[in-house]
Amino acid sequence: MWFWMTAQGNKPSSHDVALGRWTPTAADTAAGRVPGYGVITNIINGGLECGMGRNDANVDRIGYYMRYCGMLGTATGGNLECYTQRNFAS
């Protein structure tokens, strides 16, 4: 719960991103980090999944997200992937 709710270093909180409360800085924009599910993946696991093109872990994560959004009857929003986003550690 703490990880989801708390901004850390140059990373926003996943909660703020999900609620639309995060505005990318110039550095975020230059790194391809834009609001959406993709940046949440970047916050959680960016060093392993983001900025390296399409990969199975990210494709699976997006698929699960889309499935659960469908089950809950909610829209997925845009920017679901982080294939070209630089991770926050870089």
C-alpha positions as a Markdown table, in Angstrom:
| # | Residue | x | y | z |
|---|---|---|---|---|
| 1 | Met | 0.0 | 0.0 | 0.0 |
| 2 | Trp | 2.8 | 2.4 | 0.9 |
| 3 | Phe | 4.5 | 1.8 | -2.5 |
| 4 | Trp | 1.3 | 2.5 | -4.4 |
| 5 | Met | 0.5 | 5.7 | -2.5 |
| 6 | Thr | 4.0 | 7.3 | -2.1 |
| 7 | Ala | 6.1 | 9.2 | -4.6 |
| 8 | Gln | 9.8 | 8.1 | -4.4 |
| 9 | Gly | 12.7 | 10.2 | -5.7 |
| 10 | Asn | 11.8 | 11.3 | -9.3 |
| 11 | Lys | 8.9 | 8.8 | -9.5 |
| 12 | Pro | 5.3 | 9.9 | -8.9 |
| 13 | Ser | 3.0 | 7.7 | -6.9 |
| 14 | Ser | 1.1 | 5.1 | -8.9 |
| 15 | His | -2.0 | 6.4 | -7.2 |
| 16 | Asp | -1.5 | 10.0 | -8.4 |
| 17 | Val | -1.0 | 8.7 | -12.0 |
| 18 | Ala | -4.1 | 6.5 | -11.8 |
| 19 | Leu | -6.2 | 9.5 | -10.6 |
| 20 | Gly | -4.8 | 11.9 | -13.2 |
| 21 | Arg | -3.0 | 14.0 | -10.6 |
| 22 | Trp | 0.4 | 13.6 | -12.1 |
| 23 | Thr | 1.8 | 16.1 | -14.7 |
| 24 | Pro | 5.0 | 15.0 | -16.4 |
| 25 | Thr | 8.0 | 17.3 | -16.0 |
| 26 | Ala | 10.1 | 18.3 | -19.0 |
| 27 | Ala | 12.5 | 15.4 | -18.2 |
| 28 | Asp | 9.6 | 13.0 | -18.1 |
| 29 | Thr | 8.3 | 14.2 | -21.5 |
| 30 | Ala | 11.8 | 13.9 | -23.0 |
| 31 | Ala | 12.0 | 10.3 | -21.6 |
| 32 | Gly | 8.7 | 9.4 | -23.2 |
| 33 | Arg | 6.9 | 9.1 | -19.9 |
| 34 | Val | 3.3 | 10.2 | -20.3 |
| 35 | Pro | 0.2 | 9.7 | -18.1 |
| 36 | Gly | -1.4 | 6.3 | -18.4 |
| 37 | Tyr | -0.9 | 2.7 | -17.4 |
| 38 | Gly | 2.5 | 2.5 | -19.1 |
| 39 | Val | 4.0 | 4.9 | -16.7 |
| 40 | Ile | 2.5 | 2.9 | -13.8 |
| 41 | Thr | 4.4 | -0.1 | -15.1 |
| 42 | Asn | 7.5 | 2.1 | -15.3 |
| 43 | Ile | 7.1 | 3.1 | -11.7 |
| 44 | Ile | 6.6 | -0.5 | -10.5 |
| 45 | Asn | 9.0 | -2.4 | -12.7 |
| 46 | Gly | 10.5 | 0.0 | -15.2 |
| 47 | Gly | 14.1 | -1.4 | -15.0 |
| 48 | Leu | 12.9 | -4.8 | -16.2 |
| 49 | Glu | 10.1 | -4.0 | -18.6 |
| 50 | Cys | 10.4 | -0.5 | -20.0 |
| 51 | Gly | 12.5 | 1.1 | -22.6 |
| 52 | Met | 13.5 | -2.1 | -24.3 |
| 53 | Gly | 10.7 | -2.4 | -26.9 |
| 54 | Arg | 7.9 | -4.9 | -26.9 |
| 55 | Asn | 8.5 | -7.7 | -24.4 |
| 56 | Asp | 6.5 | -10.6 | -23.0 |
| 57 | Ala | 6.3 | -9.3 | -19.5 |
| 58 | Asn | 4.9 | -6.0 | -20.6 |
| 59 | Val | 2.5 | -7.6 | -23.1 |
| 60 | Asp | 1.2 | -9.9 | -20.4 |
| 61 | Arg | 0.8 | -7.1 | -17.9 |
| 62 | Ile | -1.2 | -5.0 | -20.4 |
| 63 | Gly | -3.4 | -8.0 | -21.2 |
| 64 | Tyr | -4.2 | -8.6 | -17.6 |
| 65 | Tyr | -5.0 | -4.9 | -17.1 |
| 66 | Met | -7.3 | -4.9 | -20.1 |
| 67 | Arg | -9.0 | -8.0 | -19.0 |
| 68 | Tyr | -9.7 | -6.7 | -15.5 |
| 69 | Cys | -10.9 | -3.3 | -16.8 |
| 70 | Gly | -13.3 | -5.2 | -19.0 |
| 71 | Met | -14.6 | -7.3 | -16.1 |
| 72 | Leu | -15.1 | -4.1 | -14.1 |
| 73 | Gly | -16.7 | -2.2 | -17.0 |
| 74 | Thr | -14.2 | 0.6 | -17.0 |
| 75 | Ala | -12.1 | 2.1 | -19.7 |
| 76 | Thr | -8.4 | 1.3 | -19.9 |
| 77 | Gly | -7.4 | 4.8 | -20.9 |
| 78 | Gly | -4.5 | 5.5 | -23.3 |
| 79 | Asn | -0.8 | 5.0 | -23.2 |
| 80 | Leu | -0.9 | 1.4 | -21.9 |
| 81 | Glu | 2.7 | 0.5 | -22.8 |
| 82 | Cys | 6.2 | 1.6 | -21.8 |
| 83 | Tyr | 8.1 | 0.1 | -24.7 |
| 84 | Thr | 9.9 | 3.3 | -25.5 |
| 85 | Gln | 9.9 | 5.0 | -22.1 |
| 86 | Arg | 13.2 | 5.4 | -20.4 |
| 87 | Asn | 12.9 | 4.0 | -16.9 |
| 88 | Phe | 13.0 | 6.3 | -14.0 |
| 89 | Ala | 16.4 | 5.1 | -12.9 |
| 90 | Ser | 18.1 | 6.0 | -16.2 |
